[in-house]
Short mmCIF file of C-alpha atoms in Angstrom, two decimals:
data_model
loop_
_atom_site.label_atom_id
_atom_site.label_comp_id
_atom_site.label_asym_id
_atom_site.label_seq_id
_atom_site.Cartn_x
_atom_site.Cartn_y
_atom_site.Cartn_z
CA MET A 1 0.00 0.00 0.00
CA SER A 2 2.87 2.35 0.86
CA ASN A 3 4.62 1.67 -2.47
CA ASN A 4 1.39 2.34 -4.37
CA SER A 5 0.93 5.59 -2.47
CA VAL A 6 4.49 6.67 -3.25
CA GLU A 7 3.98 5.84 -6.92
CA TYR A 8 0.71 7.74 -6.86
CA LEU A 9 2.56 10.71 -5.33
CA HIS A 10 5.03 10.58 -8.22
CA VAL A 11 2.17 10.55 -10.71
CA VAL A 12 0.53 13.56 -9.02
CA LEU A 13 3.79 15.51 -9.04
CA ALA A 14 4.30 14.59 -12.69
CA GLN A 15 0.81 15.83 -13.50
CA ILE A 16 1.55 19.08 -11.67
CA GLN A 17 4.81 19.35 -13.60
CA ASN A 18 3.03 18.88 -16.90
CA LEU A 19 0.32 21.42 -16.09
CA CYS A 20 2.94 23.93 -14.99
CA ALA A 21 4.99 23.36 -18.17
CA GLN A 22 1.89 23.62 -20.36
CA ALA A 23 0.81 26.85 -18.71
CA SER A 24 4.33 28.22 -19.11
CA GLN A 25 4.41 27.37 -22.82
CA GLU A 26 1.01 28.95 -23.35
CA GLY A 27 2.00 32.00 -21.34
CA ASN A 28 -0.97 31.63 -19.00
CA THR A 29 0.93 31.72 -15.73
CA ASP A 30 2.77 34.25 -13.66
CA LYS A 31 6.53 33.73 -13.47
CA HIS A 32 6.58 34.25 -9.72
CA GLN A 33 3.71 31.80 -9.23
CA GLN A 34 5.47 29.26 -11.47
CA ILE A 35 8.62 29.57 -9.38
CA ARG A 36 6.58 29.08 -6.20
CA VAL A 37 4.98 25.93 -7.66
CA ILE A 38 8.44 24.57 -8.54
CA HIS A 39 9.63 25.20 -4.99
CA TRP A 40 6.53 23.50 -3.60
CA MET A 41 7.16 20.46 -5.81
CA ARG A 42 10.74 20.25 -4.60
CA LYS A 43 9.54 20.67 -1.04
CA LEU A 44 7.03 17.81 -1.44
CA ARG A 45 9.64 15.55 -3.05
CA SER A 46 12.03 16.20 -0.17
CA GLN A 47 9.50 15.31 2.53
CA PRO A 48 9.90 11.95 4.34
CA THR A 49 7.35 9.33 3.25
CA SER A 50 8.42 6.32 5.31
CA ASN A 51 5.72 7.04 7.88
CA PRO A 52 2.11 6.61 6.65
CA THR A 53 1.05 9.79 8.42
CA TRP A 54 3.78 11.81 6.74
CA LEU A 55 3.00 10.26 3.36
CA LYS A 56 -0.69 11.07 3.78
CA SER A 57 0.13 14.70 4.55
CA VAL A 58 2.37 14.99 1.48
CA LEU A 59 -0.32 13.41 -0.70
CA GLU A 60 -2.89 15.87 0.59
CA TYR A 61 -0.62 18.80 -0.27
CA ALA A 62 0.08 17.39 -3.74
CA ASN A 63 -3.62 16.76 -4.45
CA VAL A 64 -4.64 20.24 -3.31
CA LEU A 65 -1.91 21.84 -5.41
CA LEU A 66 -3.01 19.84 -8.46
CA GLN A 67 -6.66 20.77 -7.90
CA MET A 68 -5.77 24.47 -7.70
CA LEU A 69 -3.75 24.28 -10.90
CA VAL A 70 -6.62 22.52 -12.67
CA GLU A 71 -9.10 25.17 -11.49
CA GLY A 72 -6.66 28.01 -12.18
CA VAL A 73 -7.12 29.47 -8.69
CA THR A 74 -4.23 29.61 -6.23
CA GLU A 75 -5.00 29.82 -2.52
CA GLU A 76 -3.10 29.58 0.73
CA PRO A 77 -0.59 28.17 1.44
CA PHE A 78 0.59 28.04 -2.19
CA THR A 79 0.50 31.83 -2.64
CA LYS A 80 3.79 31.92 -0.73
CA MET A 81 7.05 30.05 -0.73
CA PRO A 82 7.01 26.73 1.18
CA PRO A 83 7.95 27.05 4.85
CA GLN A 84 11.11 25.73 6.41
CA GLY A 85 10.86 22.46 8.30
CA PRO A 86 7.88 20.08 8.44
CA LEU A 87 4.62 20.96 6.71
CA PRO A 88 1.62 21.81 8.90
CA ALA A 89 -1.67 19.99 8.45
CA LEU A 90 -3.96 21.35 5.73
CA PRO A 91 -7.48 22.58 6.55
CA ARG A 92 -10.10 19.88 6.11
CA TYR A 93 -12.04 21.77 3.44
CA GLN A 94 -8.95 21.81 1.25
CA VAL A 95 -8.37 18.10 1.83
CA ALA A 96 -11.96 17.42 0.75
CA ARG A 97 -11.41 19.30 -2.50
CA ALA A 98 -8.33 17.20 -3.19
CA LYS A 99 -10.47 14.08 -3.80
CA THR A 100 -11.50 15.49 -7.17
CA ALA A 101 -7.85 15.91 -8.14
CA LYS A 102 -7.22 12.29 -7.14
CA ARG A 103 -9.79 11.08 -9.68
CA LEU A 104 -8.24 13.28 -12.37
CA VAL A 105 -4.79 11.77 -11.85
CA ARG A 106 -6.07 8.19 -12.16
CA VAL A 107 -7.32 8.77 -15.70
CA ARG A 108 -3.88 8.79 -17.25
CA PRO A 109 -2.57 5.44 -15.87
CA GLU A 110 -5.83 3.70 -16.92
CA GLN A 111 -5.50 5.00 -20.48
CA GLN A 112 -1.90 3.87 -20.61
CA THR A 113 -2.91 0.38 -19.40
CA HIS A 114 -5.56 0.00 -22.13
CA CYS A 115 -3.03 0.86 -24.82
CA ASN A 116 -0.49 -1.80 -23.80
CA SER A 117 -2.02 -4.75 -25.67
CA ALA A 118 -5.30 -6.05 -26.99
CA LYS A 119 -4.73 -9.28 -25.06
CA GLU A 120 -4.56 -7.57 -21.66
CA ARG A 121 -7.68 -7.19 -19.53
CA PRO A 122 -8.60 -4.35 -17.12
CA GLY A 123 -9.05 -6.85 -14.33
CA ASN A 124 -5.49 -8.16 -14.63
CA ASN A 125 -3.68 -6.71 -11.60
CA ASN A 126 -0.20 -7.61 -12.88
CA SER A 127 -0.78 -5.78 -16.16
CA GLU A 128 -2.07 -2.75 -14.29
CA ASP A 129 0.98 -2.76 -12.02
CA VAL A 130 3.34 -3.01 -15.00
CA GLY A 131 1.52 -0.17 -16.74
CA THR A 132 1.60 1.97 -13.59
CA VAL A 133 5.34 1.38 -13.09
CA ALA A 134 5.99 2.24 -16.74
CA VAL A 135 3.98 5.42 -16.41
CA VAL A 136 5.77 6.32 -13.20
CA ARG A 137 9.16 5.78 -14.81
CA LYS A 138 8.15 7.80 -17.82
CA GLU A 139 6.78 10.55 -15.62
CA SER A 140 9.92 10.47 -13.45
CA LYS A 141 12.05 10.92 -16.57
CA GLN A 142 9.83 13.78 -17.66
CA ILE A 143 10.12 15.29 -14.21
CA GLN A 144 13.92 15.14 -14.35
CA THR A 145 13.92 16.74 -17.81
CA GLN A 146 11.46 19.40 -16.70
CA GLU A 147 13.47 20.02 -13.54
CA GLN A 148 16.53 20.70 -15.66
CA ASP A 149 14.49 23.08 -17.82
CA ASP A 150 13.12 24.70 -14.66
CA GLN A 151 16.62 25.12 -13.31
CA TRP A 152 17.67 26.85 -16.51
CA GLU A 153 14.52 28.99 -16.37
CA TRP A 154 15.20 29.74 -12.72
CA GLN A 155 18.76 30.72 -13.55
CA ARG A 156 17.54 32.89 -16.43
CA VAL A 157 15.00 34.65 -14.21
CA TRP A 158 17.54 35.22 -11.47
CA LYS A 159 20.16 36.29 -14.01
CA GLY A 160 17.73 38.87 -15.38
CA ALA A 161 16.99 40.11 -11.85
CA PHE A 162 20.70 40.08 -11.03
CA ASP A 163 21.51 42.03 -14.20
CA LYS A 164 18.93 44.67 -13.26
CA MET A 165 20.33 44.85 -9.73
CA HIS A 166 23.84 45.07 -11.16
CA GLN A 167 22.80 47.90 -13.48
CA LYS A 168 21.18 49.78 -10.61
CA LEU A 169 24.23 49.17 -8.44
CA GLN A 170 26.53 50.34 -11.24
CA ALA A 171 24.42 53.47 -11.68
CA LYS A 172 24.57 54.12 -7.93
CA THR A 173 28.33 53.49 -8.00
CA ASP A 174 28.82 55.93 -10.88
CA GLU A 175 26.67 58.50 -9.10
CA THR A 176 28.64 57.99 -5.87
CA GLU A 177 31.95 58.33 -7.71
CA ALA A 178 30.73 61.49 -9.45
CA LEU A 179 29.59 62.94 -6.11
CA ALA A 180 32.92 61.95 -4.53
CA THR A 181 34.82 63.70 -7.35
CA GLU A 182 32.62 66.78 -7.04
CA ASN A 183 33.08 66.73 -3.26
CA LYS A 184 36.86 66.50 -3.71
CA GLU A 185 36.84 69.42 -6.12
CA LEU A 186 34.70 71.48 -3.73
CA ARG A 187 37.05 70.65 -0.86
CA THR A 188 40.02 71.76 -2.97
CA LEU A 189 38.20 74.98 -3.88
CA ILE A 190 37.30 75.60 -0.24
CA GLU A 191 40.90 74.97 0.81
CA GLY A 192 42.02 77.52 -1.80
CA TYR A 193 39.50 80.07 -0.54
CA LYS A 194 40.60 79.38 3.02
CA LYS A 195 44.26 79.92 2.17
CA THR A 196 43.37 83.15 0.36
CA LEU A 197 41.34 84.39 3.33
CA ASP A 198 44.10 83.43 5.76
CA GLU A 199 46.66 85.29 3.67
CA ALA A 200 44.39 88.33 3.41
CA ASP A 201 43.87 88.22 7.18
CA ARG A 202 47.61 88.06 7.77
CA ASN A 203 48.15 90.99 5.41
CA GLN A 204 45.43 92.94 7.20
CA ARG A 205 47.05 92.27 10.56
CA ASP A 206 50.45 93.28 9.20
CA ILE A 207 49.05 96.50 7.76
CA GLN A 208 47.26 97.25 11.02
CA ALA A 209 50.44 96.59 13.03
CA LYS A 210 52.47 98.89 10.72
CA HIS A 211 49.80 101.54 11.00
CA LEU A 212 49.83 101.36 14.79
CA ALA A 213 53.62 101.51 14.78
CA GLU A 214 53.56 104.62 12.55
CA VAL A 215 50.96 106.23 14.81
CA GLU A 216 53.09 105.52 17.89
CA ASN A 217 56.15 106.89 16.09
CA LEU A 218 54.29 110.04 15.11
CA ARG A 219 53.07 110.43 18.67
CA ALA A 220 56.63 110.09 19.95
CA VAL A 221 57.94 112.62 17.44
CA HIS A 222 55.09 115.00 18.21
CA SER A 223 55.70 114.65 21.94
CA LEU A 224 59.44 115.33 21.47
CA GLU A 225 58.82 118.37 19.28
CA LEU A 226 56.26 119.68 21.74
CA SER A 227 58.72 119.23 24.59
CA ASN A 228 61.41 121.11 22.62
CA LEU A 229 58.99 123.92 21.83
CA LYS A 230 58.03 124.19 25.46
CA THR A 231 61.69 124.31 26.46
CA ARG A 232 62.52 127.00 23.91
CA HIS A 233 59.44 128.97 24.87
CA GLN A 234 60.49 128.86 28.53
CA GLN A 235 63.97 129.98 27.67
CA LYS A 236 62.58 132.81 25.56
CA LEU A 237 60.37 133.94 28.44
CA GLN A 238 63.38 133.91 30.79
CA GLU A 239 65.46 135.93 28.32
CA VAL A 240 62.68 138.47 27.87
CA ALA A 241 62.27 138.72 31.65
CA LEU A 242 66.02 139.31 32.12
CA GLN A 243 66.00 141.95 29.40
CA ASN A 244 63.05 143.71 31.02
CA ASP A 245 64.78 143.59 34.39
CA GLU A 246 67.97 145.09 32.91
CA LYS A 247 65.99 147.87 31.18
CA LEU A 248 64.14 148.64 34.37
CA LEU A 249 67.39 148.72 36.32
CA ARG A 250 69.03 151.09 33.83
CA ARG A 251 66.01 153.39 33.91
CA ARG A 252 66.15 153.53 37.69
CA GLU A 253 69.88 154.34 37.63
CA SER A 254 69.31 157.04 35.01
CA PHE A 255 66.49 158.56 37.01
CA SER A 256 68.64 158.60 40.14
CA ASN A 257 71.51 160.39 38.34
CA GLN A 258 69.19 163.07 37.03
CA GLN A 259 67.99 163.94 40.51
CA VAL A 260 71.49 164.34 41.79
#
């Protein structure tokens, strides 16, 4: 029973793979949704199936995903990337919908069994098993081929996104380099202005110091000249006073002689 369930899981995943590839060829699917479906398929293939409970959970996920692809409506949890770690249990209403998908998947193995030989009968269990194994092998080979194509498509999508990111980064880099060059030029210009202002300030201080020195020198000269003028003026006053005293003395002597 477990082997049949595993084979059935492979058939479901193959059917999902075919629907996804067909939709991609017809251009009826979103690239991001297609990538999410591919990740979900890889997630389901990587889940442990040795335990019947685990296998049942994986089958439920696969059937629900197939049903959504058939109906063309994507719902939770397949609107997002698969989670890390074990898968949580699906809601019961989604599991109930998956029964329809299970009937759809069984159509293909039955058709393959009827085409094997005119001598084979539908009731022959061995013939049905051989046909199922052949279908599973064929589907597995198709899955491997499609996985390789998906990997190339995934690489192409990521390469396109990476090229856009690289172009944006290159544009930002060029803009940063241009701003850095402009900033360097402005710094050089500012340094030149600063040197010019510093030199003008030094010249202003030198001129002011020379001016103050000249003022002090003029003050010293003026003070010396004023002192000399005062000295000469004092001497002149003394000379005039002596002359007046001599004249007054002579007048007195002359007046005294006249009286005698």
